[in-house]
Short mmCIF file of C-alpha atoms and ligand atoms in Angstrom, two decimals:
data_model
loop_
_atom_site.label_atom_id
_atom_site.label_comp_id
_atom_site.label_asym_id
_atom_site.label_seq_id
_atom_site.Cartn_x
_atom_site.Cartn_y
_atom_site.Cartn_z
CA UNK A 131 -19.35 -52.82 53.83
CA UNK A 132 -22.97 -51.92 54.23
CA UNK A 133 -24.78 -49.85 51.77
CA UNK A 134 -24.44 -46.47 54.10
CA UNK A 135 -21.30 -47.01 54.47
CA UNK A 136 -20.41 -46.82 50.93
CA UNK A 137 -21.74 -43.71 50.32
CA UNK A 138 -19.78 -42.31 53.25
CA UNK A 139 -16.59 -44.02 52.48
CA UNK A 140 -13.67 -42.25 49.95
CA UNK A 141 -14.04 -42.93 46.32
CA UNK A 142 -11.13 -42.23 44.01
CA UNK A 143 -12.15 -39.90 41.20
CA UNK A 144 -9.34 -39.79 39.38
CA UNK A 145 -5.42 -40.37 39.68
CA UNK A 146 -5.01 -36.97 41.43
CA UNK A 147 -8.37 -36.78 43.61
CA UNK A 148 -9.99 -38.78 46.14
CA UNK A 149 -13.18 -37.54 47.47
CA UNK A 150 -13.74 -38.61 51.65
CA UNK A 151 -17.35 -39.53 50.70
CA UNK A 152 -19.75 -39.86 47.48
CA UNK A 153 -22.36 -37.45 48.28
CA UNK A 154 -21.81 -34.33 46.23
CA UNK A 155 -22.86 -30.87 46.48
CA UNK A 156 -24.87 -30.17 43.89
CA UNK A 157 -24.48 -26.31 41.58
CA UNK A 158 -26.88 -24.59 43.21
CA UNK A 159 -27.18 -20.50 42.06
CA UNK A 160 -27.84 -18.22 45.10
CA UNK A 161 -27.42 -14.59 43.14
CA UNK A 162 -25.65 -13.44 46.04
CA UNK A 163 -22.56 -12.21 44.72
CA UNK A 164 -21.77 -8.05 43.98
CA UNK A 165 -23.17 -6.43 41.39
CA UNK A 166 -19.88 -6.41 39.09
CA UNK A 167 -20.20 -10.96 40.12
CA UNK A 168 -17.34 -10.87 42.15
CA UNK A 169 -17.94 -13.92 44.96
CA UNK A 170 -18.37 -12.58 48.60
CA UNK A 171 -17.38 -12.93 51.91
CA UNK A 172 -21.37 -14.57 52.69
CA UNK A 173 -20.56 -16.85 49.54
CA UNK A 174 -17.29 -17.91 51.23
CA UNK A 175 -18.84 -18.29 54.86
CA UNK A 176 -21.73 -20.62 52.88
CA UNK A 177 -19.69 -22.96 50.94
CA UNK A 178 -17.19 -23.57 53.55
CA UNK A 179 -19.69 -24.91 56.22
CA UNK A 180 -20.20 -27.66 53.54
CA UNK A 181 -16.88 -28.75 52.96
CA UNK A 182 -17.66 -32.11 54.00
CA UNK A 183 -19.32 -32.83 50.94
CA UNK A 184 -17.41 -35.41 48.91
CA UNK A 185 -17.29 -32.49 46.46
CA UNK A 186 -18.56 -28.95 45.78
CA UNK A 187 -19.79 -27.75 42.58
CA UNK A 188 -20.18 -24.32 42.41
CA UNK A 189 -23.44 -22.45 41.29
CA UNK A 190 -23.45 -22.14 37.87
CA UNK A 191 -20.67 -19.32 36.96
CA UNK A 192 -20.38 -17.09 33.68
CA UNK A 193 -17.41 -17.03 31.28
CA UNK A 194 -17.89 -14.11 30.18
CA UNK A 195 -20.24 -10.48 30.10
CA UNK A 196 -23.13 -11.74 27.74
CA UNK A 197 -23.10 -15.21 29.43
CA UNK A 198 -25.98 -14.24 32.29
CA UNK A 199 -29.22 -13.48 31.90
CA UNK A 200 -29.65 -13.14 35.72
CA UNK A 201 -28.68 -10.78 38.84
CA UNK A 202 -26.04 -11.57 40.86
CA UNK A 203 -24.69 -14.38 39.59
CA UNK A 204 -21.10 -14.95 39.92
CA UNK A 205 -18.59 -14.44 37.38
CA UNK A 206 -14.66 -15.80 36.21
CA UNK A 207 -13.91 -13.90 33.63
CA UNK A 208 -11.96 -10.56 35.75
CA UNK A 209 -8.88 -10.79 38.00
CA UNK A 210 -11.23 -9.50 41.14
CA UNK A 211 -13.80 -12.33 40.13
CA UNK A 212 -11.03 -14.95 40.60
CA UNK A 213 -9.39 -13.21 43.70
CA UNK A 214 -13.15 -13.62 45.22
CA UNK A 215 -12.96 -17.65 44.11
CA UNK A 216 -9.83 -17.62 45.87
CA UNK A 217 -11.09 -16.69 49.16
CA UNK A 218 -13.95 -19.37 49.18
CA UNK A 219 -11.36 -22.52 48.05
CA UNK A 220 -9.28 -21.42 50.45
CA UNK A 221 -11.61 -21.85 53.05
CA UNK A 222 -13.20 -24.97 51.72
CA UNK A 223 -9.80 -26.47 51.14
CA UNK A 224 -8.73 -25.49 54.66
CA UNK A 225 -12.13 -27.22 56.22
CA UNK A 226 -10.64 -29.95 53.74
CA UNK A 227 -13.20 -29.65 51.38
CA UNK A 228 -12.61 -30.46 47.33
CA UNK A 229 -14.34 -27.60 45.11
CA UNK A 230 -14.88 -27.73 41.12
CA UNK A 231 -16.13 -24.67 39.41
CA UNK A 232 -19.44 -25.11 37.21
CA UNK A 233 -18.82 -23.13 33.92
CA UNK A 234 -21.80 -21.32 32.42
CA UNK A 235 -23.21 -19.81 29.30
CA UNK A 236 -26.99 -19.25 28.88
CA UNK A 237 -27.05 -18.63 25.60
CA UNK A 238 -30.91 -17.94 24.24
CA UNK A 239 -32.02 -17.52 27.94
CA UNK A 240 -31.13 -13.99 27.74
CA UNK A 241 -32.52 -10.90 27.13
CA UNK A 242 -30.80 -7.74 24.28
CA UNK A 243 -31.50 -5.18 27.34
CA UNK A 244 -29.10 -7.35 29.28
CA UNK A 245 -26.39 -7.61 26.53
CA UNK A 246 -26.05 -3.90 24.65
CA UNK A 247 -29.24 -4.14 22.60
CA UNK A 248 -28.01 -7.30 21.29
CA UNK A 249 -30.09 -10.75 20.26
CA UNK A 250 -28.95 -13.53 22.03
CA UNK A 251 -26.85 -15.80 20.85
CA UNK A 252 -27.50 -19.74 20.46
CA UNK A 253 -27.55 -22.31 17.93
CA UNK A 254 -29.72 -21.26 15.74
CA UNK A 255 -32.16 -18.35 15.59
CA UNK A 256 -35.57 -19.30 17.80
CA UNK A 257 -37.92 -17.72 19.69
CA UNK A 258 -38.29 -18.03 23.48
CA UNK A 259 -41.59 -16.94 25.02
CA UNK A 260 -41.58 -16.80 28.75
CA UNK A 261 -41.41 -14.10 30.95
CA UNK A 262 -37.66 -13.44 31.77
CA UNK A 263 -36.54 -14.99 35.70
CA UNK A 264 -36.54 -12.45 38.47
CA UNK A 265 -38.29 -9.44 35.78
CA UNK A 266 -41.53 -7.83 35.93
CA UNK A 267 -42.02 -7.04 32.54
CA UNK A 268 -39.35 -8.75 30.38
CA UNK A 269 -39.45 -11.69 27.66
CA UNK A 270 -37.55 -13.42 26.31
CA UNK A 271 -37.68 -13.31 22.86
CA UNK A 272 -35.59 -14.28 19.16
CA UNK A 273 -31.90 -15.26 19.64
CA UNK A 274 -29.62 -15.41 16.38
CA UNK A 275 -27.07 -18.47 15.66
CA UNK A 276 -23.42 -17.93 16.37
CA UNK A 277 -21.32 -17.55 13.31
CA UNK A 278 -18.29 -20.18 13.01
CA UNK A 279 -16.26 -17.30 14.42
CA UNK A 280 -18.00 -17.09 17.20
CA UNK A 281 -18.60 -20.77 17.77
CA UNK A 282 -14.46 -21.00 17.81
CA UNK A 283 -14.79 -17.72 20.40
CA UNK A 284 -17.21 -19.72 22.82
CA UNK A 285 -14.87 -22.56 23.28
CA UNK A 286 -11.83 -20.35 23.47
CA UNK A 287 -13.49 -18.71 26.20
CA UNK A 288 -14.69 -22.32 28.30
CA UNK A 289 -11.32 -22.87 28.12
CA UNK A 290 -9.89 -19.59 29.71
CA UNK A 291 -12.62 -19.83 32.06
CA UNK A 292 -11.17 -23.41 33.05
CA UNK A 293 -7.42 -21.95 33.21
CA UNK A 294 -8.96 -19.06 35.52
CA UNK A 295 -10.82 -21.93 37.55
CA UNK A 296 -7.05 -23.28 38.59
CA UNK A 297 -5.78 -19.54 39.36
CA UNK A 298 -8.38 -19.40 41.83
CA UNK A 299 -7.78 -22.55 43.34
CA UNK A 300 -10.64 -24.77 41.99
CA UNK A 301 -9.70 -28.83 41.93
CA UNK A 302 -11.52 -28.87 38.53
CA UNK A 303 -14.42 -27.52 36.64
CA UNK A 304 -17.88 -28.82 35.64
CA UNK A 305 -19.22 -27.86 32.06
CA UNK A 306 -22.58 -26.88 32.72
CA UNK A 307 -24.14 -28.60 29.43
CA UNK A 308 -27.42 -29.14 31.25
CA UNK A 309 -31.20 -27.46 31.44
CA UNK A 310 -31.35 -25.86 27.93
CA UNK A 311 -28.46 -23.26 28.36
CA UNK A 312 -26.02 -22.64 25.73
CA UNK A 313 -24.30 -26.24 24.91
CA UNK A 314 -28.00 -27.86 25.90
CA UNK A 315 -29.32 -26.07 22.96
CA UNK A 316 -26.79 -27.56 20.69
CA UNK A 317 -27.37 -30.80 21.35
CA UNK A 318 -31.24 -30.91 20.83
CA UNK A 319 -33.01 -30.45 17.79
CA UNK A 320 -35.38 -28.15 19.28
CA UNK A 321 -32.61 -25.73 19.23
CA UNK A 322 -30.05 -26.90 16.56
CA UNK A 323 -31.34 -26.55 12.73
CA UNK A 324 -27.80 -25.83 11.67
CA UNK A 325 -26.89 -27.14 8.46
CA UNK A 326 -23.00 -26.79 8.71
CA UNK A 327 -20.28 -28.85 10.79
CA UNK A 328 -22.34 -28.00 14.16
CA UNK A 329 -26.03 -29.25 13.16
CA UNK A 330 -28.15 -31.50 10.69
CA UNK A 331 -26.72 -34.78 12.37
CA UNK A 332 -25.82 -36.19 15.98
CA UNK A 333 -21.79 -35.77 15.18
CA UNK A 334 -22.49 -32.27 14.34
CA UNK A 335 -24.82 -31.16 16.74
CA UNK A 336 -22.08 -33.21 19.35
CA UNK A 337 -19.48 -31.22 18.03
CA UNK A 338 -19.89 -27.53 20.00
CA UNK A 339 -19.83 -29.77 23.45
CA UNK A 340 -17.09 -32.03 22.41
CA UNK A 341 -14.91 -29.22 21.57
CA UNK A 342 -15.61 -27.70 24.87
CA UNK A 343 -14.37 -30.75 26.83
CA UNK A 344 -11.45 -30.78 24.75
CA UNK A 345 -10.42 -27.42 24.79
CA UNK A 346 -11.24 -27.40 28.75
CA UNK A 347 -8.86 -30.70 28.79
CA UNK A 348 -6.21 -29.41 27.13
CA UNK A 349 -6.06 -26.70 29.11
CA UNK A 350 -6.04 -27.68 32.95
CA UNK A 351 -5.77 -31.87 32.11
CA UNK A 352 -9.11 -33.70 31.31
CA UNK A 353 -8.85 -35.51 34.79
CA UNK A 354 -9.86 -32.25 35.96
CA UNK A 355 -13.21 -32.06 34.04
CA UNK A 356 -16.10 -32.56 33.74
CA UNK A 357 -19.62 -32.04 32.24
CA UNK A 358 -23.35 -31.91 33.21
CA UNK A 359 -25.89 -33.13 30.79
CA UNK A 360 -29.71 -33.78 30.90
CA UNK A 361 -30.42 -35.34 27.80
CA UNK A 362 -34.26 -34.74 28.69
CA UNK A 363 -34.23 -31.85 30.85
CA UNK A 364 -36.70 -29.88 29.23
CA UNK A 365 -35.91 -26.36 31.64
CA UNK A 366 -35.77 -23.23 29.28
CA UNK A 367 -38.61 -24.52 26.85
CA UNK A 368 -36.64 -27.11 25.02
CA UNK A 369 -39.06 -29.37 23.66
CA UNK A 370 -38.55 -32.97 23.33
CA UNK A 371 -37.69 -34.56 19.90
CA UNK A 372 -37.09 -38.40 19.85
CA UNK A 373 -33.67 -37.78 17.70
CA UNK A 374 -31.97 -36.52 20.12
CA UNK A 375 -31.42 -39.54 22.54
CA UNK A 376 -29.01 -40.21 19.34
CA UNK A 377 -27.03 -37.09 19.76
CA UNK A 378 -26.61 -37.77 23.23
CA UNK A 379 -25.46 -41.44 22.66
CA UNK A 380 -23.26 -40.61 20.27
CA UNK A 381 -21.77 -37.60 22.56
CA UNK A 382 -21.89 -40.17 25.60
CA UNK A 383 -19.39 -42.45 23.46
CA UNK A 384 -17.42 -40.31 22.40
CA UNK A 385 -16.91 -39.06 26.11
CA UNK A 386 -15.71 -42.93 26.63
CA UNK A 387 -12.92 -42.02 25.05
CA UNK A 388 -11.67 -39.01 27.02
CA UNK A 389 -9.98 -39.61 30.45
CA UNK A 390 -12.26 -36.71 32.14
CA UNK A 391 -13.27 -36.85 35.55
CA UNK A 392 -17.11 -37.75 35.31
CA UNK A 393 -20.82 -36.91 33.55
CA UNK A 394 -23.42 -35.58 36.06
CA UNK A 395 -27.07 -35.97 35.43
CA UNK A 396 -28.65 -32.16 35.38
CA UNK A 397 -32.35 -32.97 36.50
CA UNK A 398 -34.58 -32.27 39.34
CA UNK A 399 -36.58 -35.59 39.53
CA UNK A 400 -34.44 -38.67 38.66
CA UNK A 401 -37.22 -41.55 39.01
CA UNK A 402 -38.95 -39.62 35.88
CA UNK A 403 -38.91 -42.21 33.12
CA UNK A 404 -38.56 -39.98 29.25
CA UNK A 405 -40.11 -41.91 26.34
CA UNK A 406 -37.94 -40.07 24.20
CA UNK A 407 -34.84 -41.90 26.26
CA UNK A 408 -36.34 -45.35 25.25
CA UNK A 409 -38.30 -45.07 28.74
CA UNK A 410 -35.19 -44.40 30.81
CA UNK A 411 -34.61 -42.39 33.38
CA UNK A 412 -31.61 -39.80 32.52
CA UNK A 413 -29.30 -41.32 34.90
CA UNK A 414 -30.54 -45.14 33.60
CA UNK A 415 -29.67 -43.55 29.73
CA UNK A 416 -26.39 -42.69 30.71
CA UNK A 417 -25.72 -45.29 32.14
CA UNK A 418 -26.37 -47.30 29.20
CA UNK A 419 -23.77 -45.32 27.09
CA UNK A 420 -21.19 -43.73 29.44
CA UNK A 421 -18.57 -46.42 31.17
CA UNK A 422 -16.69 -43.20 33.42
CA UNK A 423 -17.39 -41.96 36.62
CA UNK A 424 -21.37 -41.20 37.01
CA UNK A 425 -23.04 -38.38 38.96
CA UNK A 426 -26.46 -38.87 39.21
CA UNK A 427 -28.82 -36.02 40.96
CA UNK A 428 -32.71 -35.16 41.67
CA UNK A 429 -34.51 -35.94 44.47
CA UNK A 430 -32.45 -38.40 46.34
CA UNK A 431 -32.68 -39.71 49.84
CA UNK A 432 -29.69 -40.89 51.35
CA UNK A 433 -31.25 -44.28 51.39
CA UNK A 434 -32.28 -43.94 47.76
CA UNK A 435 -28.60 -43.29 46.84
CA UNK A 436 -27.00 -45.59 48.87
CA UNK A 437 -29.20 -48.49 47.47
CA UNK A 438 -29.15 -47.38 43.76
CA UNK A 439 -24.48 -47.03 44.01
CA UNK A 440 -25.28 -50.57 45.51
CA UNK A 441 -26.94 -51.71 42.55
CA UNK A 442 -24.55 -50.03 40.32
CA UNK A 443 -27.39 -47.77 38.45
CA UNK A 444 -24.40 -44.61 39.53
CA UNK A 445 -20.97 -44.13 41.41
CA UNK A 446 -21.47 -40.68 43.08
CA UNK A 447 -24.98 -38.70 44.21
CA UNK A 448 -25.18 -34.92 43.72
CA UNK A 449 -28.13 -33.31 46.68
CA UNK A 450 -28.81 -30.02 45.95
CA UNK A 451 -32.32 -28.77 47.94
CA UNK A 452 -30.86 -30.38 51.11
CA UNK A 453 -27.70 -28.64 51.07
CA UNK A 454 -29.46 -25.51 51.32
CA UNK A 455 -31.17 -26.15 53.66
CA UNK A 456 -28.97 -27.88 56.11
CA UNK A 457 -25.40 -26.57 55.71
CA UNK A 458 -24.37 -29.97 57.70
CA UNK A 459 -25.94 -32.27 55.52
CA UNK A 460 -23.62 -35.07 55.63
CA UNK A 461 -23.18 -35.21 59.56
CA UNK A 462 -26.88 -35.25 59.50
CA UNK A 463 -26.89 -38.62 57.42
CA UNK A 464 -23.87 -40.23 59.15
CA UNK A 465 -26.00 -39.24 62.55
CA UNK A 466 -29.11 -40.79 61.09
CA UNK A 467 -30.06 -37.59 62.64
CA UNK A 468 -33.43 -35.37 60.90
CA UNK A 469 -32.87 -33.32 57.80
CA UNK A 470 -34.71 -29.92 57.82
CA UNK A 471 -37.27 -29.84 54.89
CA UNK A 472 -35.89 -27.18 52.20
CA UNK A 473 -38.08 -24.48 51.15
CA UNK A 474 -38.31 -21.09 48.61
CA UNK A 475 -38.42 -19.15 51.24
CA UNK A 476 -34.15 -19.99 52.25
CA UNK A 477 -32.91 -18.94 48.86
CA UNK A 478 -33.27 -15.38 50.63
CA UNK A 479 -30.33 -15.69 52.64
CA UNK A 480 -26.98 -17.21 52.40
CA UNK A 481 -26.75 -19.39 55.40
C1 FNR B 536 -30.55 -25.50 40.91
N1 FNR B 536 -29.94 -26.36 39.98
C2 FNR B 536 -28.85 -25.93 39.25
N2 FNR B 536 -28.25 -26.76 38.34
C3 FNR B 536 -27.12 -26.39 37.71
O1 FNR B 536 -26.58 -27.17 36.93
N3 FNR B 536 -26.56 -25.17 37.97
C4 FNR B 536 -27.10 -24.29 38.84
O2 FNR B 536 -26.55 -23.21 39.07
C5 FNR B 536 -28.31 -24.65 39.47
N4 FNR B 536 -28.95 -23.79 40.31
C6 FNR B 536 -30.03 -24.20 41.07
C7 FNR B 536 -30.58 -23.35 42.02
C8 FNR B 536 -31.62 -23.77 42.83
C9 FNR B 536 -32.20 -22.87 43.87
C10 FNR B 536 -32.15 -25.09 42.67
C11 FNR B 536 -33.24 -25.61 43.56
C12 FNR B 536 -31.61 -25.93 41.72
C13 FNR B 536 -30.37 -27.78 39.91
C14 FNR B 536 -29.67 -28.57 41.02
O3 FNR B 536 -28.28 -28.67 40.78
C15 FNR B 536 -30.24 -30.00 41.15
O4 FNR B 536 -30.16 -30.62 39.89
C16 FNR B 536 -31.69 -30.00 41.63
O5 FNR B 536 -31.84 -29.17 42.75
C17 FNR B 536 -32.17 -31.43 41.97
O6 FNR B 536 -31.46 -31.97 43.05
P1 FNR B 536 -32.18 -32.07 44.51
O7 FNR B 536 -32.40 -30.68 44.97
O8 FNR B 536 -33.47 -32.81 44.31
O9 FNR B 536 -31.22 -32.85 45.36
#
C-alpha cells in the first residue's frame, strides 16, 4: 500500500471502533452555540458535512458553569445541552461519521466577573496577566488552588461529563489536558507549587490527570477515552520549566498501562523542536514514552502525514485550520484536488 493510501485506509482504534480513514478532525471552538451553550442546528449542519473524517473531536466543551471563560461555547452539563449533542451525532453518525466529545475545564483562564465574583480556580494560586479573549477591558488576574474537596469534585464532574457524552450519542470523549487549561496547569510547574498528594513531584503533579482518565474509564470503558496533552504547549502563559518533561514521562507511562483509546498531541506547529523536551518535537516526546494509539496535530500536509505514519513517528493525524476551511477536506485529498487556504476571517460563520 502506498503512503496515501494509508492514511485513507481504516485503522482499528480499539476493539469496538474502526475509523474509515486516519485523518482526524481536530477540536476546533467556533462559539456558536446559544447563550445558555446548548449546540445548534448551524453546529449540527457544520459537523455533519465532515463526517468523513476518520473521527470528529468536538470543540472543546465545558463540564460544568465555572468551566468557560468564553462566549458561546458549548456546554454538557444540562439535559437541553445533551439533547443539542444528540442532534449533531445523529447526523454525523447517519453521514457515517464517528464523533468523540472533547471535555473542558479552563481553570485559571477565567475571569471572577464570569464566575459570581469568584477567583478562579487552578492548581495553585498565580497570577495571569493578559487581556481576557474576546473582552475589551478584562484581565485576567489571581486564581486560588482547589482544596482536596474540590480536586475530588473536578474529577467527579469529568466523569459525569463522560457518562453525559454517551447519553448524547458520542463514540467516546477526549480529555482536553492540553494548552494550559485546567489539567495543563497541573502538570507543569509553572502552575503546580502544591505541596500535598497533587504537587512537589512528577507522581503528584500526574495525579489530578490520572484520576481523570480513570474516573472517565470507569465510567463509559477506557476504550472509549482519551486525552490531549502538549507537554510544551506554552498557550495561556505557562512558562517552560525543564522538570516537567519528567511529569509528563512519568504520566505518559503510566498511560501505558491503561487500555484507553489514544494520546493526541495539543499544538499548533508540530516540526517545533522544545529544549525543555530533550530537543523533541511534542509528538517525537511522546512517542518516546507512550506505546498506544498516537494522534499527532499542527500544521500537517497530507503529504507530511502520510510520510511521517509511514515512518512510524504517529498512527493517526488530527487537521484542524483545514477543516474549517474546507468542510470536504478529505475528498479534497483523495482527489489530489486544491485545498482552500484557511483564514481569521471564516471563524465568523459556521459553514
Ligand atoms: C483550536 N485548537 C483547539 N484545541 C483544542 O484542544 N480544543 C479546542 O477547542 C481548540 N479550538 C481551536 C479553535 C481554533 C479556531 C483554532 C485555529 C485552533 C487547536 C487545534 O485543535 C489544533 O491543534 C491547531 O489548529 C493546529 O492544527 P492545524 O490547524 O495546524 O491543523
Amino acid at each position: 500500500m502506498n503512503l496515501a493510501d494509508t492514511l485513507l485506509s481504516p485503522y482499528q482504534l480499539t476493539y469496538e471502533l474502526t475509523l474509515k480513514n486516519r485523518i482526524i478532525m481536530a477540536p476546533l471552538t467556533r462559539n456558536k452555540a446559544d447563550n445558555d451553550l446548548n449546540p445548534t442546528q448551524a453546529m449540527a449542519d457544520y459537523y455533519a458535512k465532515r463526517a468523513d473524517a476518520g473521527l470528529i473531536i468536538s470543540e472543546a466543551t465545558v463540564i460544568r458553569p465555572d468551566a468557560k471563560s468564553y462566549s458561546n461555547v458549548p456546554g454538557i452539563y444540562t439535559t437541553a445541552q445533551i439533547d443539542g449533542w444528540k442532534r449533531i451525532t445523529d447526523k454525523v453518525h447517519a453521514n457515517g461519521g464517528k464523533m468523540f466529545s472533547q471535555l473542558w475545564h479552563v481553570g485559571r483562564v477565567n475571569h471572577p466577573s464570569f464566575i459570581n465574583g469568584e477567583l478562579p480556580i487552578s492548581a495553585s494560586e498565580t497570577i495571569m496577566q493578559d487581556r481576557v479573549k474576546r473582552s475589551e477591558d478584562l484581565f485576567y488576574g489571581k486564581s486560588r488552588a482547589a482544596t482536596l474537596i474540590e480536586i475530588k469534585e473536578l474529577i467527579a464532574n469529568y466523569a459525569t461529563a463522560a457518562q453525559n457524552a454517551m447519553k448524547a450519542g458520542f463514540d467516546g470523549v477526549e480529555i482536553h489536558g492540553a494548552n494550559g487549561y485546567l489539567i495543563d496547569q497541573f502538570l507543569h510547574y509553572h502552575t503546580n507549587h502544591r505541596t500535598d498528594e497533587y504537587g512537589g513531584s512528577p507522581e503528584n503533579m500526574a495525579q489530578f490527570a490520572l484520576e481523570i482518565v480513570k474516573a472517565c474509564g470507569e465510567a463509559i470503558g477506557y476504550h472509549r477515552v482519551g486525552i490531549r496533552l502538549s507537554p510544551a504547549g506554552y498557550l495561556n502563559e505557562l512558562v517552560a520549566d525543564k522538570r516537567d518533561a519528567v511529569v509528563f514521562q512519568y504520566f505518559l507511562e503510566q498511560l501505558n498501562n491503561l487500555p484507553i483509546a489514544y494520546v493526541h498531541t495539543g499544538n499548533f506547529d508540530d516540526g517545533v523542536k522544545f529544549e525543555a523536551l530533550h530537543n523533541k518535537t511534542m509528538t517525537e516526546f511522546m512517542r518516546a514514552f507512550y506505546k498506544g494509539n498516537l494522534i499527532a496535530c499542527g500544521g500537517y500536509t497530507f503529504e507530511k502525514a502520510a510520510a511521517d505514519i509511514g515512518n512510524h513517528n504517529f498512527d493517526l493525524v488530527a487537521i484542524g485550520r483545514p477543516f474549517i476551511a474546507n468542510p470536504d477536506l478529505i475528498s479534497r485529498f483523495k482527489n489530489k484536488l486544491q485545498i482552500q487556504e484557511y483564514s481569521v476571517a471564516m471563524l465568523e460563520t459556521l459553514v
